Short mmCIF file of C-alpha atoms in Angstrom, two decimals:
data_model
loop_
_atom_site.label_atom_id
_atom_site.label_comp_id
_atom_site.label_asym_id
_atom_site.label_seq_id
_atom_site.Cartn_x
_atom_site.Cartn_y
_atom_site.Cartn_z
CA MET A 1 0.18 -0.16 -0.28
CA THR A 2 1.62 3.59 -1.19
CA ALA A 3 1.79 6.50 1.26
CA PHE A 4 -0.92 7.87 -0.37
CA GLU A 5 -3.28 5.18 -0.21
CA GLN A 6 -2.90 5.14 3.47
CA LEU A 7 -3.77 8.65 4.12
CA VAL A 8 -6.83 8.35 1.98
CA HIS A 9 -7.28 5.03 4.30
CA GLN A 10 -6.97 7.59 7.62
CA VAL A 11 -9.20 10.31 5.76
CA LYS A 12 -11.65 7.71 5.38
CA ASP A 13 -11.78 6.67 9.13
CA ILE A 14 -11.74 10.21 10.49
CA ASN A 15 -15.02 11.45 12.59
CA SER A 16 -17.13 13.96 10.88
CA TYR A 17 -18.88 14.91 13.92
CA LYS A 18 -17.76 15.72 17.47
CA GLN A 19 -20.05 13.67 20.17
CA PHE A 20 -21.07 15.88 23.61
CA GLY A 21 -22.55 15.54 26.83
CA ARG A 22 -23.86 17.86 29.72
CA VAL A 23 -22.23 17.28 33.19
CA THR A 24 -25.43 16.60 35.43
CA GLN A 25 -24.07 16.29 38.61
CA VAL A 26 -20.80 15.89 40.97
CA VAL A 27 -20.12 14.06 43.86
CA GLY A 28 -16.73 13.76 45.59
CA LEU A 29 -14.42 12.46 42.97
CA MET A 30 -16.95 11.31 40.38
CA ILE A 31 -18.38 12.89 37.84
CA GLU A 32 -22.06 12.28 35.35
CA ALA A 33 -22.54 13.34 33.11
CA GLN A 34 -25.86 12.67 30.17
CA GLY A 35 -23.48 11.55 27.20
CA PRO A 36 -21.36 11.73 25.33
CA GLN A 37 -21.00 8.04 23.66
CA ALA A 38 -17.95 6.98 25.31
CA SER A 39 -15.82 3.81 26.20
CA VAL A 40 -14.13 2.91 29.53
CA GLY A 41 -10.57 4.28 29.20
CA GLU A 42 -11.24 6.97 26.85
CA LEU A 43 -10.33 10.66 27.28
CA CYS A 44 -13.35 13.24 27.89
CA GLN A 45 -13.00 17.07 27.74
CA ILE A 46 -15.00 19.32 29.60
CA SER A 47 -15.33 23.17 29.33
CA VAL A 48 -15.05 25.47 33.11
CA GLY A 49 -15.56 28.47 33.30
CA LYS A 50 -17.87 31.13 31.40
CA ASN A 51 -15.28 33.77 29.81
CA THR A 52 -12.27 31.38 29.44
CA ASN A 53 -11.60 28.05 26.99
CA ARG A 54 -10.32 26.53 29.84
CA LYS A 55 -10.91 22.39 29.21
CA ILE A 56 -10.48 20.46 32.32
CA LEU A 57 -9.06 16.61 31.18
CA ALA A 58 -11.42 14.07 32.87
CA GLU A 59 -11.19 9.96 31.84
CA VAL A 60 -14.83 7.57 31.40
CA VAL A 61 -14.81 4.76 34.57
CA GLY A 62 -17.95 3.65 34.23
CA PHE A 63 -21.95 4.08 33.88
CA ARG A 64 -25.42 4.22 35.52
CA GLU A 65 -28.03 4.27 34.05
CA GLN A 66 -27.51 5.45 30.58
CA HIS A 67 -25.23 8.12 32.24
CA VAL A 68 -21.55 8.53 31.86
CA ILE A 69 -19.06 8.39 34.91
CA LEU A 70 -15.69 10.05 34.88
CA MET A 71 -13.11 11.33 36.82
CA PRO A 72 -10.85 13.81 36.41
CA TYR A 73 -7.50 14.07 35.96
CA ASP A 74 -7.43 18.54 37.69
CA ARG A 75 -9.78 19.75 40.68
CA VAL A 76 -13.69 20.38 40.04
CA ASP A 77 -14.31 23.36 41.61
CA ALA A 78 -15.04 25.11 38.57
CA ILE A 79 -17.25 22.81 37.25
CA ALA A 80 -20.87 23.41 37.06
CA PRO A 81 -24.21 21.79 36.44
CA GLY A 82 -24.64 22.18 32.23
CA SER A 83 -20.58 22.09 31.98
CA LEU A 84 -19.97 20.43 28.23
CA VAL A 85 -18.27 17.26 27.84
CA GLU A 86 -16.56 16.35 24.59
CA THR A 87 -15.42 12.91 24.15
CA MET A 88 -11.54 12.65 22.13
CA ASN A 89 -12.22 9.16 20.75
CA LYS A 90 -9.23 7.55 22.22
CA PRO A 91 -7.25 6.63 25.96
CA LEU A 92 -4.10 8.67 27.11
CA GLU A 93 -1.69 8.67 25.12
CA ILE A 94 1.71 9.99 26.14
CA LYS A 95 4.89 11.70 23.77
CA VAL A 96 8.10 9.20 24.26
CA GLY A 97 11.66 9.72 23.24
CA THR A 98 15.03 10.11 24.42
CA GLY A 99 15.22 13.52 24.38
CA MET A 100 13.43 13.09 28.27
CA ILE A 101 15.92 11.18 29.56
CA GLY A 102 16.99 13.38 32.30
CA SER A 103 13.68 15.35 32.56
CA VAL A 104 11.12 15.35 35.47
CA VAL A 105 7.05 14.47 34.11
CA ASP A 106 4.13 14.68 36.07
CA SER A 107 1.91 11.76 34.73
CA LEU A 108 0.56 13.14 31.94
CA GLY A 109 4.03 12.78 31.07
CA ARG A 110 4.69 16.80 30.27
CA PRO A 111 7.69 18.12 31.27
CA PHE A 112 7.62 20.65 34.83
CA ASN A 113 10.36 22.71 33.58
CA GLY A 114 7.69 23.76 30.86
CA ASP A 115 9.27 22.41 28.00
CA ILE A 116 6.75 21.46 24.64
CA PHE A 117 8.16 17.16 23.84
CA ASP A 118 7.93 17.36 20.10
CA ALA A 119 10.21 16.22 17.54
CA GLY A 120 11.62 13.17 17.69
CA PHE A 121 9.12 12.14 20.03
CA ARG A 122 6.21 10.55 19.50
CA PRO A 123 2.66 9.35 20.84
CA TYR A 124 2.45 5.13 23.43
CA SER A 125 -0.39 4.16 24.79
CA THR A 126 0.34 4.21 28.84
CA ASP A 127 -2.24 0.85 29.36
CA ASN A 128 -0.95 -1.54 27.24
CA ALA A 129 0.07 -5.42 27.24
CA PRO A 130 2.26 -7.72 29.55
CA PRO A 131 4.22 -9.41 27.26
CA SER A 132 3.00 -12.97 26.25
CA PRO A 133 4.48 -15.72 29.07
CA ILE A 134 5.14 -17.83 26.32
CA THR A 135 6.86 -15.80 24.30
CA ARG A 136 8.39 -13.55 27.42
CA PRO A 137 12.31 -15.15 27.94
CA ARG A 138 13.92 -16.68 30.73
CA ILE A 139 16.13 -14.71 33.27
CA LYS A 140 19.13 -15.84 32.76
CA GLU A 141 21.57 -12.69 33.16
CA PRO A 142 22.29 -11.03 36.75
CA LEU A 143 22.60 -7.40 36.77
CA SER A 144 25.04 -5.84 39.23
CA ILE A 145 22.68 -3.12 41.69
CA GLY A 146 25.65 -1.19 43.40
CA VAL A 147 24.53 -2.79 47.07
CA LYS A 148 26.80 -5.21 48.50
CA ALA A 149 24.01 -6.64 50.84
CA ILE A 150 21.36 -7.24 47.45
CA ASP A 151 24.38 -8.00 44.82
CA GLY A 152 25.59 -10.66 47.99
CA MET A 153 22.77 -12.31 49.38
CA PHE A 154 19.87 -11.73 46.52
CA THR A 155 21.01 -11.27 43.77
CA VAL A 156 19.02 -9.85 40.88
CA GLY A 157 18.22 -11.08 37.53
CA LYS A 158 17.59 -9.06 34.08
CA GLY A 159 14.46 -8.34 33.90
CA GLN A 160 13.72 -9.66 37.52
CA ARG A 161 10.83 -8.01 39.78
CA LEU A 162 11.40 -6.70 43.15
CA GLY A 163 9.02 -5.50 45.66
CA ILE A 164 11.11 -3.33 48.67
CA PHE A 165 8.67 -4.01 52.29
CA ALA A 166 8.98 -0.92 54.24
CA GLY A 167 7.16 1.19 56.97
CA SER A 168 7.96 5.04 56.50
CA GLY A 169 10.65 6.54 58.00
CA VAL A 170 13.06 3.54 57.11
CA GLY A 171 14.85 4.30 54.57
CA LYS A 172 13.31 2.87 50.96
CA SER A 173 13.64 6.26 48.99
CA THR A 174 17.45 5.98 49.99
CA LEU A 175 17.73 3.13 49.03
CA MET A 176 16.08 3.42 45.93
CA ALA A 177 18.17 6.03 44.24
CA MET A 178 21.52 4.81 45.36
CA ILE A 179 20.39 1.52 42.98
CA ALA A 180 19.31 4.15 40.32
CA LYS A 181 22.63 6.07 40.61
CA ASN A 182 25.24 2.75 41.14
CA SER A 183 23.19 0.07 38.69
CA ASP A 184 25.08 -1.03 35.50
CA ALA A 185 21.24 -0.78 34.02
CA ASP A 186 21.24 1.08 30.91
CA ILE A 187 18.68 3.80 31.94
CA ASN A 188 16.41 4.58 35.08
CA VAL A 189 12.67 5.38 34.87
CA ILE A 190 11.46 6.37 38.96
CA ALA A 191 7.45 7.16 39.60
CA LEU A 192 7.04 8.58 42.70
CA ILE A 193 3.24 8.08 42.99
CA GLY A 194 1.70 10.19 46.18
CA GLU A 195 4.95 11.67 47.40
CA ARG A 196 5.02 15.20 49.91
CA GLY A 197 5.85 17.53 47.41
CA ARG A 198 8.63 18.47 49.77
CA GLU A 199 10.23 15.69 49.33
CA VAL A 200 9.69 15.16 45.44
CA ARG A 201 12.97 18.16 45.15
CA ASP A 202 14.73 16.51 47.71
CA PHE A 203 14.63 13.05 46.60
CA ILE A 204 15.90 15.02 42.60
CA GLU A 205 18.68 17.33 43.91
CA ARG A 206 19.85 15.33 46.77
CA ASP A 207 19.49 11.54 47.13
CA LEU A 208 19.61 11.48 43.38
CA GLY A 209 22.21 14.29 42.36
CA GLU A 210 23.22 15.53 39.29
CA SER A 211 24.81 11.82 38.01
CA GLY A 212 21.59 10.15 39.51
CA LEU A 213 19.78 12.52 37.07
CA LYS A 214 21.64 12.24 34.12
CA ASN A 215 19.87 8.75 32.95
CA THR A 216 16.80 9.04 34.28
CA VAL A 217 13.16 9.84 33.88
CA VAL A 218 11.42 10.44 36.77
CA VAL A 219 7.95 11.27 37.12
CA VAL A 220 5.78 12.65 39.57
CA ALA A 221 2.16 12.50 40.77
CA THR A 222 2.41 14.52 44.15
CA SER A 223 -0.26 13.20 47.01
CA ASP A 224 -2.35 16.46 46.74
CA GLN A 225 -3.51 15.55 43.13
CA PRO A 226 -7.15 13.21 41.84
CA ALA A 227 -6.18 10.02 43.16
CA LEU A 228 -6.73 9.23 38.66
CA MET A 229 -3.88 11.12 37.93
CA ARG A 230 -2.06 9.40 40.51
CA ILE A 231 -2.85 6.08 39.17
CA LYS A 232 -1.61 7.56 35.72
CA GLY A 233 1.36 8.03 37.13
CA ALA A 234 2.11 4.56 38.05
CA TYR A 235 1.00 3.45 33.91
CA THR A 236 2.71 6.25 32.26
CA ALA A 237 6.78 5.18 34.14
CA THR A 238 5.44 1.65 33.04
CA ALA A 239 4.49 2.97 29.40
CA ILE A 240 8.36 4.93 29.60
CA ALA A 241 10.15 1.61 30.73
CA GLU A 242 8.48 -0.15 27.88
CA TYR A 243 9.21 1.76 25.12
CA PHE A 244 12.89 1.85 26.39
CA ARG A 245 13.05 -1.50 26.32
CA ASP A 246 11.87 -2.20 22.76
CA GLN A 247 14.95 0.27 21.51
CA GLY A 248 16.45 -2.83 22.82
CA LEU A 249 17.21 -1.16 26.45
CA ASN A 250 18.09 -2.69 29.91
CA VAL A 251 15.80 -0.26 31.53
CA ASN A 252 15.60 0.06 35.83
CA LEU A 253 12.12 0.26 36.71
CA MET A 254 11.22 2.16 40.63
CA MET A 255 8.14 2.72 41.95
CA ASP A 256 7.48 4.67 44.97
CA SER A 257 4.79 3.96 46.07
CA VAL A 258 2.32 0.84 45.18
CA THR A 259 0.75 1.50 48.03
CA ARG A 260 -0.71 4.33 47.03
CA VAL A 261 -1.33 3.56 43.44
CA ALA A 262 -3.49 1.12 45.12
CA MET A 263 -5.06 4.07 47.45
CA ALA A 264 -5.76 5.38 44.35
CA GLN A 265 -7.82 2.72 42.87
CA ARG A 266 -9.63 2.47 46.37
CA GLU A 267 -11.03 5.82 46.66
CA ILE A 268 -12.17 5.30 42.62
CA GLY A 269 -13.57 2.27 42.76
CA LEU A 270 -15.61 3.70 45.98
CA ALA A 271 -16.35 6.30 44.84
CA ILE A 272 -18.08 4.83 41.70
CA GLY A 273 -19.84 2.75 43.68
CA GLU A 274 -17.79 -0.93 44.27
CA PRO A 275 -17.98 -2.36 47.72
CA PRO A 276 -15.41 -2.24 50.24
CA THR A 277 -13.62 -5.74 51.16
CA THR A 278 -10.51 -6.67 52.88
CA LYS A 279 -9.37 -3.07 55.48
CA GLY A 280 -11.57 -1.19 52.37
CA TYR A 281 -9.88 -2.26 49.71
CA THR A 282 -12.29 -2.55 46.53
CA PRO A 283 -11.89 -5.38 43.66
CA SER A 284 -10.66 -3.22 41.08
CA VAL A 285 -7.61 -3.24 43.92
CA PHE A 286 -6.74 -6.70 43.15
CA ALA A 287 -7.58 -6.65 39.60
CA LEU A 288 -5.15 -3.90 39.20
CA LEU A 289 -2.15 -4.62 40.92
CA PRO A 290 -1.01 -7.02 38.82
CA ARG A 291 -2.39 -6.06 35.29
CA LEU A 292 0.52 -3.26 36.54
CA LEU A 293 3.49 -4.82 37.94
CA GLU A 294 3.05 -7.68 35.17
CA ARG A 295 3.88 -4.99 31.99
CA SER A 296 7.78 -5.02 33.57
CA GLY A 297 10.14 -7.95 33.22
CA MET A 298 11.95 -9.42 29.70
CA ASN A 299 10.30 -9.34 26.76
CA GLU A 300 12.55 -10.24 22.91
CA ARG A 301 14.63 -7.13 22.69
CA GLY A 302 14.64 -5.74 26.07
CA ALA A 303 14.66 -6.10 29.92
CA ILE A 304 12.46 -3.97 32.37
CA THR A 305 14.14 -4.83 36.04
CA ALA A 306 11.28 -2.94 38.80
CA PHE A 307 11.35 -2.61 42.14
CA TYR A 308 8.28 -1.37 43.84
CA THR A 309 8.55 -0.60 47.40
CA VAL A 310 5.72 -1.19 49.72
CA LEU A 311 4.07 1.02 52.77
CA VAL A 312 3.67 -1.50 54.81
CA ASP A 313 0.85 -0.51 58.21
CA GLY A 314 2.45 -0.47 61.22
CA ASP A 315 5.27 -2.18 59.89
CA ASP A 316 2.26 -5.38 59.16
CA MET A 317 4.29 -7.72 56.06
CA ASN A 318 1.01 -9.72 56.14
CA GLU A 319 -1.57 -6.71 54.98
CA PRO A 320 -3.56 -6.99 51.96
CA ILE A 321 -2.10 -5.05 49.52
CA ALA A 322 1.56 -6.52 51.10
CA ASP A 323 0.17 -9.35 50.39
CA THR A 324 -0.67 -9.69 47.08
CA VAL A 325 1.85 -7.38 45.65
CA ARG A 326 4.25 -10.27 47.57
CA GLY A 327 2.45 -13.01 45.61
CA ILE A 328 2.97 -11.76 42.20
CA LEU A 329 6.59 -10.38 42.20
CA ASP A 330 9.60 -12.56 41.83
CA GLY A 331 11.25 -11.49 45.53
CA HIS A 332 10.93 -9.51 48.23
CA LEU A 333 13.05 -6.77 50.17
CA VAL A 334 12.24 -6.82 53.45
CA LEU A 335 13.48 -3.36 55.77
CA ASP A 336 13.72 -3.89 59.08
CA ARG A 337 12.66 -0.49 62.17
CA ARG A 338 14.73 -2.29 64.32
CA LEU A 339 18.11 -2.53 62.13
CA ALA A 340 17.35 1.28 60.96
CA ASN A 341 17.76 2.36 64.36
CA LYS A 342 20.65 0.81 65.43
CA GLY A 343 21.88 3.10 62.15
CA HIS A 344 22.76 -0.36 59.85
CA PHE A 345 21.77 0.13 56.47
CA PRO A 346 20.11 0.06 53.80
CA ALA A 347 18.35 -2.32 57.07
CA ILE A 348 17.71 -5.19 54.88
CA ASN A 349 16.41 -8.27 56.85
CA VAL A 350 18.09 -11.23 55.66
CA LEU A 351 16.08 -13.29 57.12
CA GLN A 352 12.85 -12.62 55.88
CA SER A 353 14.14 -11.52 52.09
CA VAL A 354 14.14 -13.96 48.90
CA SER A 355 15.33 -13.50 45.55
CA ARG A 356 13.29 -16.12 43.47
CA VAL A 357 16.32 -16.30 40.40
CA MET A 358 19.62 -16.10 42.67
CA SER A 359 19.48 -19.97 42.60
CA GLU A 360 19.39 -20.59 38.91
CA ILE A 361 21.78 -16.74 37.89
CA ALA A 362 23.95 -17.31 40.65
CA ASN A 363 27.51 -20.04 40.64
CA ASP A 364 27.28 -22.47 43.23
CA ASP A 365 30.15 -21.35 44.66
CA HIS A 366 27.80 -17.61 45.25
CA ASN A 367 25.08 -19.98 46.38
CA ALA A 368 27.07 -21.13 49.39
CA LEU A 369 28.30 -18.28 50.41
CA ALA A 370 24.84 -16.62 50.61
CA ASP A 371 23.27 -19.51 52.46
CA ARG A 372 26.20 -19.86 55.07
CA MET A 373 25.85 -16.16 56.41
CA ARG A 374 22.01 -16.30 56.43
CA GLN A 375 22.52 -19.45 58.39
CA ILE A 376 24.94 -17.93 60.33
CA LEU A 377 22.53 -15.43 61.09
CA ALA A 378 19.59 -17.43 61.75
CA THR A 379 21.17 -19.07 64.76
CA TYR A 380 22.80 -16.32 65.94
CA LYS A 381 18.97 -14.79 66.03
CA ASP A 382 17.45 -18.26 67.56
CA SER A 383 19.89 -18.22 70.97
CA GLU A 384 20.74 -14.50 70.29
CA ASP A 385 18.55 -13.62 74.04
CA LEU A 386 20.48 -16.88 76.14
CA ILE A 387 23.49 -15.23 74.51
CA ASN A 388 22.56 -12.08 75.54
CA ILE A 389 22.00 -12.41 79.27
CA GLY A 390 25.15 -15.06 80.06
CA ALA A 391 22.77 -17.88 79.85
CA TYR A 392 24.67 -19.63 76.66
CA LYS A 393 27.75 -21.23 77.26
CA ARG A 394 30.74 -21.55 74.91
CA GLY A 395 31.37 -25.17 74.03
CA THR A 396 27.89 -25.80 74.25
CA ASN A 397 26.70 -25.76 70.64
CA LYS A 398 28.97 -25.68 67.67
CA GLU A 399 26.56 -24.14 65.95
CA ILE A 400 25.90 -21.29 67.70
CA ASP A 401 29.87 -20.79 68.56
CA ASP A 402 30.06 -20.16 64.75
CA ALA A 403 27.44 -17.91 64.64
CA ILE A 404 28.77 -15.99 67.87
CA GLN A 405 32.25 -16.00 65.71
CA TRP A 406 31.38 -14.49 62.13
CA GLN A 407 27.79 -13.04 63.11
CA PRO A 408 29.80 -9.18 63.67
CA HIS A 409 31.35 -9.84 60.13
CA VAL A 410 27.99 -10.37 57.99
CA MET A 411 27.16 -7.38 59.77
CA ARG A 412 29.83 -5.39 59.06
CA PHE A 413 29.60 -6.80 55.13
CA LEU A 414 25.70 -6.12 55.25
CA LYS A 415 26.16 -2.75 55.72
CA GLN A 416 27.13 -0.12 53.26
CA SER A 417 27.08 4.02 53.17
CA VAL A 418 24.62 5.84 50.70
CA ASN A 419 28.22 7.18 48.78
CA GLU A 420 30.08 4.07 48.25
CA ASN A 421 29.39 1.79 44.97
CA GLN A 422 30.41 -1.70 44.87
CA SER A 423 29.68 -3.81 42.51
CA LEU A 424 28.29 -7.53 41.73
CA GLU A 425 32.05 -9.19 41.51
CA SER A 426 33.47 -6.74 44.86
CA ALA A 427 30.87 -8.56 46.75
CA VAL A 428 31.39 -11.72 45.51
CA SER A 429 35.20 -11.29 46.53
CA GLN A 430 34.01 -9.39 50.27
CA MET A 431 32.18 -12.68 50.64
CA LYS A 432 34.85 -14.82 49.43
CA SER A 433 37.52 -13.15 51.68
CA LEU A 434 34.61 -13.31 55.17
CA PHE A 435 34.98 -16.92 55.20
CA ALA A 436 39.19 -17.20 54.73
CA GLY A 437 40.14 -20.44 53.39
CA GLY A 438 36.40 -21.35 51.92
CA VAL A 439 33.11 -21.95 52.96
CA GLN A 440 32.88 -23.23 56.48
CA GLN A 441 30.42 -26.12 56.83
#
């Protein structure tokens, strides 16, 4: 088919009519309109104000008695009864391209500095299907993260998806910035969802820094923005990572946090009338999480290695969102508040964390070293109370004697300063030198 014939077909497919509706009521987050004819997921524009041409973007999220239910991407304070609603006949698309590397964008892919992405950019859907489970390549190659506790004990593979589970103030954001600066990935995509406005610039300038930002795209949706914008921030960040993966690159996708995405979906679900279930979360929350998290990983062209932070309520690792996310991902890192309070960074609880692909991508010697360290920590923890009160007598149990000898050395290995970069090879070498003469049996 020639270029002219393609244009003719495009002209024939153009709808020469515009469809409009009118706002009938606004209740909380929900806008109800009579018309226009639209499908779930399509964008609409709502004209607001008497003497302005301001238009608010909204998305169709459901229907009620022949009326369209919309959720806005902006505040609804200027919407009035009878405001004109125009359908755009398409779902949300963003403009993506290599020129966005090093920039900070909002949930709609618009730069915060006012620039306009145009030349060299192309439209890209924010809601794409995950890679096929049949054609998705297996994870076979390790990725150096630059954090020796992770590289040594929970080796990450290219295309793996891990959760970082912790309560507030335990060091999730700092660890995420450390991974962005130190890992061997070609590009980082970081999504800050539901973050406090004050902390966004702190994270970009203090934690990430100029060196970290130069090969990173940051997507920001602060806590004051509508629930739909917070959800679209997660979708937009994932779409940007997918675009670069399709260019054959090895991408790190980091999202802080999945919990706030789930909370935003809960707000929308409750507003449109879904029944609340566990802890008030609606059924759509548990449908959204696998659809979002499965989009990362390997495909035939590249890899997205993903780190999703989960803000656990009251350090409860079994709350509904944490439990659901843990069942979807390929491993999890649990940050321990007691370790953080002792000044141990990163505060990773080795005994509660796991990488489901490490046994396949690390060699036998490395796996044996990691198992030995884990055994030392487990044995010491089981006997810690007896040791601390002086009730244990050395020589009674050889395993406990070994744990007392090696535990301080293992804990020293697991600590790392924020500005220190350790490669995977360096981490394994330090593990070998820790047990001089080989792995102790």
